[in-house]
Coordinates of C-alpha atoms in Angstrom, one line a residue:
X1 CA -24.5 -45.0 -21.9
X2 CA -22.4 -44.4 -18.8
X3 CA -19.2 -44.4 -21.0
X4 CA -20.8 -41.8 -23.2
X5 CA -21.8 -39.6 -20.3
X6 CA -18.3 -39.9 -18.8
X7 CA -16.8 -39.0 -22.1
X8 CA -19.0 -36.0 -22.4
X9 CA -18.2 -34.9 -18.9
X10 CA -14.5 -35.2 -19.5
X11 CA -14.8 -33.2 -22.7
X12 CA -16.8 -30.6 -20.9
X13 CA -14.2 -30.3 -18.1
X14 CA -11.5 -30.1 -20.8
X15 CA -13.3 -27.3 -22.6
X16 CA -13.8 -25.4 -19.3
X17 CA -10.1 -25.8 -18.6
X18 CA -9.2 -24.5 -22.1
X19 CA -11.7 -21.6 -21.7
X20 CA -10.2 -20.7 -18.3
X21 CA -6.7 -20.8 -19.7
X22 CA -7.7 -18.7 -22.7
X23 CA -9.2 -16.0 -20.4
X24 CA -6.4 -15.9 -17.9
X25 CA -3.4 -16.9 -20.0
X26 CA -2.6 -13.4 -21.2
X27 CA 0.7 -11.9 -20.1
X28 CA 1.9 -8.3 -20.4
X29 CA 4.5 -7.2 -22.9
X30 CA 8.0 -6.3 -21.4
X31 CA 7.2 -8.4 -18.3
X32 CA 8.8 -7.5 -15.1
X33 CA 8.0 -8.8 -11.6
X34 CA 7.3 -6.2 -9.0
X35 CA 6.9 -6.8 -5.3
X36 CA 4.2 -4.5 -3.9
X37 CA 2.6 -3.9 -0.6
X38 CA -0.9 -2.6 0.2
X39 CA -2.2 -1.2 3.5
X40 CA -6.0 -1.5 3.8
X41 CA -8.7 -2.7 6.1
X42 CA -8.8 -6.5 6.0
X43 CA -12.2 -6.6 4.4
X44 CA -10.9 -4.5 1.5
X45 CA -7.5 -6.4 1.1
X46 CA -8.6 -8.9 -1.5
X47 CA -7.6 -8.3 -5.2
X48 CA -5.7 -5.4 -6.8
X49 CA -8.3 -4.1 -9.2
X50 CA -8.4 -0.3 -8.9
X51 CA -6.1 -0.3 -5.9
X52 CA -2.9 1.5 -5.0
X53 CA 0.2 -0.2 -3.7
X54 CA 3.8 0.7 -3.1
X55 CA 7.3 -0.7 -2.9
X56 CA 8.6 -1.0 0.6
X57 CA 9.7 2.6 0.9
X58 CA 6.5 3.8 -0.9
X59 CA 4.1 2.0 1.5
X60 CA 6.1 3.1 4.5
X61 CA 5.6 6.6 3.2
X62 CA 1.9 6.0 2.8
X63 CA 1.7 5.0 6.4
X64 CA 3.9 7.8 7.7
X65 CA 2.7 10.5 5.4
X66 CA -1.0 9.7 5.2
X67 CA -2.2 7.4 7.9
X68 CA -0.2 7.6 11.1
X69 CA -0.5 11.4 11.5
X70 CA -4.3 11.5 10.9
X71 CA -5.5 11.0 14.6
X72 CA -3.7 14.1 15.6
X73 CA -4.4 16.0 12.4
X74 CA -8.1 15.2 12.4
X75 CA -8.5 16.2 16.1
X76 CA -7.1 19.6 15.3
X77 CA -8.8 20.0 11.9
X78 CA -11.6 17.5 11.0
X79 CA -11.8 19.1 7.6
X80 CA -8.2 18.4 6.6
X81 CA -8.2 16.6 3.3
X82 CA -6.6 13.4 4.7
X83 CA -9.5 13.0 7.2
X84 CA -12.1 12.2 4.4
X85 CA -11.6 8.5 4.4
X86 CA -10.0 8.0 7.8
X87 CA -13.1 6.3 9.4
X88 CA -13.2 3.8 6.5
X89 CA -9.5 3.1 6.1
X90 CA -8.3 3.0 9.7
X91 CA -10.1 -0.1 10.9
X92 CA -8.7 -3.6 11.2
X93 CA -5.8 -2.8 8.9
X94 CA -3.5 -5.3 7.2
X95 CA -0.6 -5.2 4.8
X96 CA -0.7 -7.6 1.9
X97 CA 2.5 -8.4 0.0
X98 CA 1.9 -9.3 -3.6
X99 CA 4.1 -10.2 -6.6
X100 CA 2.8 -8.6 -9.8
X101 CA 3.9 -9.2 -13.3
X102 CA 3.7 -5.8 -15.1
X103 CA 4.4 -4.3 -18.4
X104 CA 7.7 -2.7 -17.6
X105 CA 7.0 0.3 -19.8
X106 CA 4.3 1.4 -17.2
X107 CA 2.3 3.2 -19.8
X108 CA 5.4 4.8 -21.4
X109 CA 6.5 6.3 -18.0
X110 CA 8.8 3.7 -16.3
X111 CA 10.4 6.4 -14.1
X112 CA 7.1 7.6 -12.7
X113 CA 7.8 11.2 -13.3
X114 CA 4.9 13.6 -12.8
X115 CA 4.9 14.8 -16.4
X116 CA 4.1 11.4 -17.8
X117 CA 3.0 9.2 -15.0
X118 CA -0.1 6.9 -15.6
X119 CA -0.5 6.6 -11.8
X120 CA -4.0 7.1 -10.5
X121 CA -5.0 7.7 -6.9
X122 CA -7.4 4.9 -6.0
X123 CA -10.0 5.1 -3.2
X124 CA -13.2 3.3 -2.1
X125 CA -16.3 4.9 -3.5
X126 CA -18.6 3.4 -0.9
X127 CA -18.4 3.2 2.9
X128 CA -17.8 -0.6 2.8
X129 CA -15.0 -0.6 0.2
X130 CA -16.8 -2.9 -2.2
X131 CA -16.1 -0.6 -5.1
X132 CA -13.0 1.4 -5.9
X133 CA -12.1 4.0 -8.5
X134 CA -9.0 5.7 -9.6
X135 CA -8.3 9.3 -10.6
X136 CA -7.3 9.7 -13.4
X137 CA -8.9 6.6 -14.9
X138 CA -6.9 4.6 -17.4
X139 CA -6.1 1.0 -18.4
X140 CA -2.5 0.9 -17.3
X141 CA -0.4 -0.1 -14.3
X142 CA 0.9 3.3 -13.4
X143 CA 3.9 4.2 -11.3
X144 CA 4.6 7.4 -9.4
X145 CA 8.0 8.5 -8.1
X146 CA 7.2 9.8 -4.7
X147 CA 10.1 12.3 -4.4
X148 CA 9.1 13.8 -7.7
X149 CA 5.3 13.6 -6.9
X150 CA 5.6 16.0 -4.0
X151 CA 7.7 19.0 -5.3
X152 CA 6.3 21.1 -2.5
X153 CA 3.9 20.7 0.5
X154 CA 0.2 20.5 -0.3
X155 CA -0.6 23.0 2.4
X156 CA 0.8 25.1 5.2
X157 CA -0.1 23.0 8.2
X158 CA 2.4 21.1 10.4
X159 CA 0.9 17.9 9.0
X160 CA 1.5 19.0 5.4
X161 CA 5.1 19.7 6.3
X162 CA 5.5 16.3 7.9
X163 CA 4.1 14.6 4.8
X164 CA 6.4 16.6 2.5
X165 CA 9.5 15.9 4.6
X166 CA 8.6 12.2 4.7
X167 CA 8.4 12.1 0.9
X168 CA 11.9 13.4 0.7
X169 CA 13.3 11.2 3.5
X170 CA 11.7 7.9 2.3
X171 CA 11.1 8.3 -1.4
X172 CA 9.9 5.1 -3.0
X173 CA 7.3 4.3 -5.6
X174 CA 3.5 4.0 -5.7
X175 CA 1.7 1.8 -8.2
X176 CA -1.9 1.8 -9.4
X177 CA -3.4 -1.3 -10.9
X178 CA -6.5 -0.3 -12.8
X179 CA -9.1 -3.0 -13.7
X180 CA -9.0 -2.1 -17.4
X181 CA -5.4 -3.4 -17.6
X182 CA -5.8 -6.7 -15.6
X183 CA -4.6 -9.5 -17.9
X184 CA -6.6 -12.0 -15.9
X185 CA -9.9 -10.2 -16.5
X186 CA -11.3 -11.2 -19.9
X187 CA -13.3 -7.9 -19.9
X188 CA -10.1 -5.8 -19.6
X189 CA -9.3 -3.9 -22.8
X190 CA -5.5 -4.0 -22.1
X191 CA -3.1 -6.5 -20.7
X192 CA -0.8 -4.5 -18.5
X193 CA -0.5 -6.4 -15.2
X194 CA -1.5 -9.6 -13.5
X195 CA -1.1 -11.0 -10.0
X196 CA 1.5 -13.8 -9.8
X197 CA 1.3 -14.5 -6.1
X198 CA -0.3 -13.1 -3.0
X199 CA 2.7 -13.7 -0.8
X200 CA 1.7 -12.8 2.8
X201 CA -0.9 -10.8 4.7
X202 CA -0.1 -9.5 8.1
X203 CA -1.6 -7.3 10.8
X204 CA -0.6 -3.8 10.1
X205 CA -0.1 -3.2 13.8
X206 CA 2.6 -5.8 13.8
X207 CA 4.6 -4.4 10.9
X208 CA 4.1 -0.8 11.9
X209 CA 5.3 -1.7 15.5
X210 CA 8.7 -2.6 13.9
X211 CA 8.9 1.0 12.6
X212 CA 8.0 2.4 15.9
X213 CA 10.6 0.4 17.7
X214 CA 13.3 1.8 15.4
X215 CA 12.2 5.4 15.9
X216 CA 11.6 5.1 19.7
X217 CA 15.1 3.6 20.1
X218 CA 16.6 6.6 18.5
X219 CA 15.1 9.1 21.0
X220 CA 13.6 7.1 23.9
X221 CA 13.6 10.1 26.3
X222 CA 11.1 12.0 24.2
X223 CA 8.6 9.2 24.2
X224 CA 9.2 8.4 27.9
X225 CA 8.1 11.9 28.8
X226 CA 4.6 11.4 27.2
X227 CA 1.7 10.9 29.6
X228 CA 1.3 7.4 28.1
X229 CA 4.5 6.4 26.2
X230 CA 2.7 3.6 24.5
X231 CA -0.3 5.5 23.2
X232 CA 0.7 5.8 19.5
X233 CA -2.4 7.9 18.7
X234 CA -1.6 10.7 21.2
X235 CA -0.4 14.1 20.2
X236 CA 2.7 13.7 22.3
X237 CA 3.7 10.3 20.8
X238 CA 3.0 11.4 17.2
X239 CA 5.0 14.7 17.7
X240 CA 7.9 12.7 19.1
X241 CA 7.8 10.3 16.2
X242 CA 8.1 12.9 13.5
X243 CA 10.5 15.1 15.4
X244 CA 12.8 12.0 15.8
X245 CA 12.2 10.8 12.2
X246 CA 13.4 14.1 10.8
X247 CA 16.2 14.7 13.3
X248 CA 18.9 12.7 11.5
X249 CA 19.1 10.2 14.3
X250 CA 17.2 7.5 12.4
X251 CA 18.9 5.2 9.9
X252 CA 16.2 5.0 7.2
X253 CA 17.7 1.9 5.5
X254 CA 17.6 0.1 8.9
X255 CA 14.0 1.2 9.4
X256 CA 13.0 -0.2 6.0
X257 CA 14.8 -3.5 6.9
X258 CA 12.9 -3.7 10.2
X259 CA 9.6 -3.1 8.4
X260 CA 10.4 -5.8 5.8
X261 CA 11.2 -8.4 8.5
X262 CA 7.5 -8.5 9.2
X263 CA 7.1 -10.3 5.9
X264 CA 10.2 -12.4 5.8
X265 CA 9.9 -13.9 9.3
X266 CA 7.3 -15.1 11.6
X267 CA 9.5 -15.1 14.7
X268 CA 8.6 -12.1 17.0
X269 CA 12.2 -12.2 18.3
X270 CA 13.3 -11.4 14.8
X271 CA 10.6 -8.7 14.2
X272 CA 8.6 -11.3 12.3
X273 CA 4.8 -11.2 12.0
X274 CA 2.4 -14.2 11.7
X275 CA 0.7 -14.7 8.4
X276 CA -3.1 -14.2 8.2
X277 CA -5.4 -16.0 5.7
X278 CA -5.7 -13.9 2.5
X279 CA -9.1 -12.2 2.3

């Protein structure tokens, strides 16, 4: 009897294993590995369903173009469009580096040009970030070419100009991984992408500090003249940051390398950042 029970248990486990493999064994056509980074509050950092990410330049642009300027922008104009999700998205932020296997056709638009891009802007639909949705909705892993995505400023404010200038200076790509294309989800109608590895999660403040060090070093006198040279949320500091970034004094490639060292190293002396447990 015990032998029969053991045999049945073994068969059950085997079938469960086969079932799991059948559900998650799908792989996209034209597979290419893409390293992506996502900047989010830590409690929203798990998984990539209906989330946006970027390559290194693309996620630096997201920070510089969308997040870093919001304290100053929202003090001056609380109705500015980038202030809508500020309270949700600016808390306990982390970056997560992920390797994604994607269908290299990216929905028939591998260059991410605006005319054909399947990229969708993804945002939380509740205050806790438990559910996310993308606009437009589709079942692809979409890519957006940032330089091409912003042919002109979205408005006439100083902050719109900063974002536009940052898009030209940094370039890069954004990606959207919509749930309907997740190869590891048996309910997904397409197989367009799957997570290969969650590589490293780090405090956003650590990685962003590397950027700040690079910019401050290029124009230290401007920051030193601020009432508090270390207050990165002050109007003075933020103004110095963008003035310096667009002055031609900053080596953008070096800035990207400083930012990436947060992931490749854990040694603070080498701009490294300690790894956090994945959420």
